[in-house]
Amino acid sequence: DQQVKQNSPSLSVQEGRISILNCDYTNSMFDYFLWYKKYPAEGPTFLISISSIKDKNEDGRFTVFLNKSAKHLSLHIVPSQPGDSAVYFCAASPTTDSWGKLQFGAGTQVVVTP
Amino acid sequence: DGGITQSPKYLFRKEGQNVTLSCEQNLNHDAMYWYRQDPGQGLRLIYYSQIVNDFQKGDIAEGYSVSREKKESFPLTVTSAQKNPTAFYLCASSSDYEQYFGPGTRLTVT
C-alpha cells in the first residue's frame, strides 16, 4: 500500500518558468517530509525538507509547502533551469520512528525545455 | 571527503549465483539502509541497520541478506532466492531523518 503518492509521473516546463511538483500522503503519523533529486544512474541528493510544525520552507529557488489537513505537499522551483531536469522524489517519515525510515513516492520526471 | 561509496557501479551475474554489493560510509553515521529502484517505482526499503551487529527487514527483504560488522560498512547479498534481482541498488546512511545516498549499483542477472 503506497503511503506516499506522486500522481504525476512527468512534468515538462519551460526554462525560467515555475515547476510545481505535488505529493500526497495517507499516513497521519508522518510529520517530516523531504524532497530528493535524482539524475540517471546516480544516487538521490537531498533538496529540502519540512517539519509538520511549519507550512512553508524556502531555500533559494526551492520552496516546499505543506498542507497538513489535506495531507498534501508541493515543491516549487522558481525559476526552472536546464540543470533541474531530473527525477524528484517526495519522502515522508514519522519522527516517532527512531529508525528514521523514509517512505518514498514513485517520483516525478521533470524536463526543463529551452 | 566524506561520503558513501558503492562498488561496483555495474555488476553482471548469472541466474542462481549469489552476489554481494558493497557499501561503505565515512560520515560516522549510525544508521544505514539498502533500497532498490525499479523503473517507474520509488525507492523500496530492503534492509536497515541502526547500530553495529543489528539490522531489521524492510518492506522487501525476501531473497536478500545483510551484515553490519563495522559501523562504516553494510554489505548486501542478493541471493539466488530473489526472484527479480535485476535492479538499481542504493545504499544510504543517516544520523537523523536526512538520508545521504551512494551512487548506486546496477545489477543485471541473466
Coordinates of C-alpha atoms in Angstrom, one line a residue:
Chain A
D1 CA 0.0 0.0 0.0
Q2 CA 1.6 3.2 -1.2
Q3 CA 1.6 5.7 1.7
V4 CA 3.3 8.5 -0.3
K5 CA 2.0 9.2 -3.8
Q6 CA 3.2 11.3 -6.6
N7 CA 0.5 11.1 -9.2
S8 CA 2.3 13.0 -12.0
P9 CA 5.0 10.7 -13.4
S10 CA 6.3 13.6 -15.6
L11 CA 6.3 17.3 -16.0
S12 CA 7.6 19.5 -18.8
V13 CA 8.3 23.1 -18.1
Q14 CA 9.9 26.0 -20.0
E15 CA 13.2 27.4 -18.7
G16 CA 12.6 30.4 -16.5
R17 CA 9.0 29.3 -15.5
I18 CA 7.8 27.7 -12.3
S19 CA 7.9 24.0 -11.8
I20 CA 5.3 22.7 -9.3
L21 CA 5.6 19.1 -8.1
N22 CA 2.9 17.5 -6.0
C23 CA 2.9 14.8 -3.3
D24 CA 0.1 13.3 -1.3
Y25 CA 0.4 11.0 1.8
T26 CA -2.1 8.8 3.6
N27 CA -0.4 8.2 7.0
S28 CA -1.4 10.8 9.5
M29 CA 1.7 9.8 11.6
F30 CA 4.0 11.4 9.0
D31 CA 5.4 14.6 10.3
Y32 CA 8.6 15.1 8.5
F33 CA 8.9 15.4 4.7
L34 CA 11.8 15.6 2.3
W35 CA 12.4 16.1 -1.4
Y36 CA 15.2 14.4 -3.2
K37 CA 16.5 15.0 -6.7
K38 CA 17.9 12.1 -8.8
Y39 CA 19.9 12.1 -12.0
P40 CA 20.0 8.8 -14.1
A41 CA 22.4 6.2 -12.7
E42 CA 23.2 8.3 -9.6
G43 CA 22.0 8.3 -6.1
P44 CA 19.3 10.8 -4.9
T45 CA 20.6 14.0 -3.4
F46 CA 18.7 15.8 -0.6
L47 CA 17.0 19.1 -1.7
I48 CA 14.8 20.4 1.0
S49 CA 12.7 19.3 4.0
I50 CA 9.8 20.5 6.1
S51 CA 8.6 19.6 9.5
S52 CA 4.8 19.4 10.2
I53 CA 5.1 22.4 12.6
K54 CA 5.7 24.6 9.5
D55 CA 3.7 25.1 6.4
K56 CA 6.4 26.5 4.2
N57 CA 10.2 26.2 3.9
E58 CA 12.3 28.1 1.4
D59 CA 15.9 27.5 0.2
G60 CA 16.9 29.6 -2.7
R61 CA 14.9 28.6 -5.8
F62 CA 13.2 25.8 -3.9
T63 CA 10.1 26.2 -1.7
V64 CA 8.2 23.4 -0.1
F65 CA 4.6 23.9 1.0
L66 CA 2.8 21.6 3.4
N67 CA -1.0 21.4 3.9
K68 CA -1.5 19.0 6.8
S69 CA -5.3 19.0 6.6
A70 CA -5.2 17.9 3.0
K71 CA -2.1 15.6 3.6
H72 CA -0.5 17.3 0.6
L73 CA 2.8 18.9 0.0
S74 CA 4.3 20.6 -3.1
L75 CA 7.7 21.6 -4.3
H76 CA 8.1 24.9 -6.2
I77 CA 11.1 25.5 -8.3
V78 CA 11.5 29.1 -9.5
P79 CA 12.9 29.9 -12.0
S80 CA 13.4 26.4 -13.5
Q81 CA 16.8 25.8 -15.1
P82 CA 18.0 23.1 -17.5
G83 CA 20.0 21.5 -14.7
D84 CA 16.8 20.9 -12.8
S85 CA 15.9 18.2 -15.3
A86 CA 15.8 15.1 -13.1
V87 CA 13.5 12.8 -11.2
Y88 CA 12.2 14.3 -8.0
F89 CA 11.1 12.0 -5.1
C90 CA 9.0 13.0 -2.2
A91 CA 9.7 11.2 1.1
A92 CA 8.0 11.1 4.5
S93 CA 8.6 9.8 8.0
P94 CA 7.0 9.8 11.4
T95 CA 9.5 11.3 13.8
T96 CA 8.3 8.9 16.4
D97 CA 10.1 6.2 14.3
S98 CA 13.5 6.3 15.8
W99 CA 14.9 4.3 12.9
G100 CA 14.5 7.2 10.6
K101 CA 12.9 5.1 7.9
L102 CA 11.5 7.0 5.0
Q103 CA 8.6 6.2 2.7
F104 CA 9.2 7.3 -0.9
G105 CA 6.8 8.3 -3.7
A106 CA 7.3 6.9 -7.2
G107 CA 8.9 10.1 -8.4
T108 CA 8.2 12.8 -11.0
Q109 CA 10.4 13.2 -14.0
V110 CA 10.9 16.9 -14.7
V111 CA 12.1 18.1 -18.1
V112 CA 13.1 21.7 -18.5
T113 CA 13.0 22.9 -22.1
P114 CA 14.8 25.9 -23.5
Chain B
D1 CA 36.0 13.9 1.5
G2 CA 33.0 12.5 3.4
G3 CA 30.5 10.3 1.6
I4 CA 29.2 6.9 0.7
T5 CA 30.8 4.6 -1.8
Q6 CA 29.2 1.7 -3.5
S7 CA 31.0 -0.7 -5.7
P8 CA 31.0 -1.8 -8.4
K9 CA 28.8 0.6 -10.4
Y10 CA 27.7 -2.2 -12.8
L11 CA 27.5 -5.8 -11.9
F12 CA 26.5 -8.8 -14.1
R13 CA 25.7 -12.2 -12.8
K14 CA 24.3 -15.5 -14.0
E15 CA 21.0 -16.7 -12.5
G16 CA 21.5 -18.9 -9.5
Q17 CA 24.6 -17.1 -8.2
N18 CA 24.7 -15.1 -5.0
V19 CA 26.2 -11.7 -5.3
T20 CA 27.4 -9.2 -2.7
L21 CA 27.1 -5.4 -3.2
S22 CA 29.5 -3.2 -1.2
C23 CA 28.5 -0.1 0.7
E24 CA 31.0 2.0 2.8
Q25 CA 30.5 5.4 4.5
N26 CA 32.9 7.7 6.3
L27 CA 30.2 10.1 7.6
N28 CA 30.2 8.5 11.1
H29 CA 26.5 7.8 10.7
D30 CA 24.9 5.2 12.9
A31 CA 22.1 4.2 10.5
M32 CA 22.5 2.6 7.1
Y33 CA 19.9 1.5 4.6
W34 CA 19.5 -0.5 1.4
Y35 CA 16.9 0.3 -1.3
R36 CA 16.2 -0.9 -4.7
Q37 CA 14.7 1.1 -7.5
D38 CA 12.8 -0.3 -10.4
P39 CA 11.6 1.6 -13.5
G40 CA 8.6 3.8 -12.7
Q41 CA 8.8 3.0 -9.0
G42 CA 10.0 4.7 -6.0
L43 CA 12.7 3.5 -3.7
R44 CA 11.8 0.4 -1.7
L45 CA 13.5 -0.4 1.5
I46 CA 15.2 -3.8 1.7
Y47 CA 17.1 -3.7 5.0
Y48 CA 18.2 -1.2 7.5
S49 CA 20.6 -1.0 10.5
Q50 CA 20.8 1.5 13.2
I51 CA 23.8 0.0 15.1
V52 CA 26.6 -2.4 14.6
N53 CA 25.5 -6.1 14.7
D54 CA 21.8 -5.2 14.5
F55 CA 19.6 -4.9 11.4
Q56 CA 16.0 -5.1 10.5
K57 CA 14.0 -6.2 7.5
G58 CA 12.4 -3.6 5.3
D59 CA 9.5 -3.9 3.0
I60 CA 11.0 -6.3 0.5
A61 CA 13.7 -8.3 2.4
E62 CA 12.9 -11.7 0.8
G63 CA 15.9 -13.1 -1.1
Y64 CA 18.3 -10.6 0.5
S65 CA 20.7 -10.7 3.4
V66 CA 22.9 -8.2 5.1
S67 CA 25.6 -7.9 7.8
R68 CA 26.8 -4.9 9.9
E69 CA 30.1 -5.9 11.5
K70 CA 31.5 -2.4 11.3
K71 CA 29.9 1.0 11.6
E72 CA 31.3 2.0 8.2
S73 CA 30.2 -1.0 6.2
F74 CA 26.8 -2.5 5.3
P75 CA 27.1 -5.1 2.5
L76 CA 24.0 -6.5 0.8
T77 CA 23.9 -10.1 -0.6
V78 CA 21.4 -10.8 -3.3
T79 CA 20.8 -14.5 -3.1
S80 CA 19.5 -16.9 -5.7
A81 CA 16.2 -16.9 -3.9
Q82 CA 15.5 -13.3 -5.0
K83 CA 13.1 -13.8 -7.9
N84 CA 13.7 -10.5 -9.7
P85 CA 17.2 -9.4 -8.8
T86 CA 17.9 -7.1 -11.8
A87 CA 17.5 -3.6 -10.4
F88 CA 19.4 -0.4 -9.4
Y89 CA 20.5 -0.8 -5.7
L90 CA 21.1 2.2 -3.5
C91 CA 22.7 2.4 -0.1
A92 CA 22.1 5.3 2.3
S93 CA 23.2 6.4 5.7
S94 CA 21.9 9.0 8.2
S95 CA 22.3 10.5 11.6
D96 CA 18.7 11.8 11.6
Y97 CA 15.9 11.9 9.0
E98 CA 18.0 13.2 6.2
Q99 CA 19.5 10.3 4.4
Y100 CA 22.6 10.5 2.2
F101 CA 22.8 8.2 -0.7
G102 CA 25.6 6.5 -2.5
P103 CA 25.9 6.5 -6.3
G104 CA 24.2 3.1 -6.7
T105 CA 25.0 -0.3 -8.2
R106 CA 23.2 -1.5 -11.3
L107 CA 22.8 -5.3 -11.0
T108 CA 21.9 -7.3 -14.1
V109 CA 21.1 -11.0 -13.7
T110 CA 20.7 -13.1 -16.8

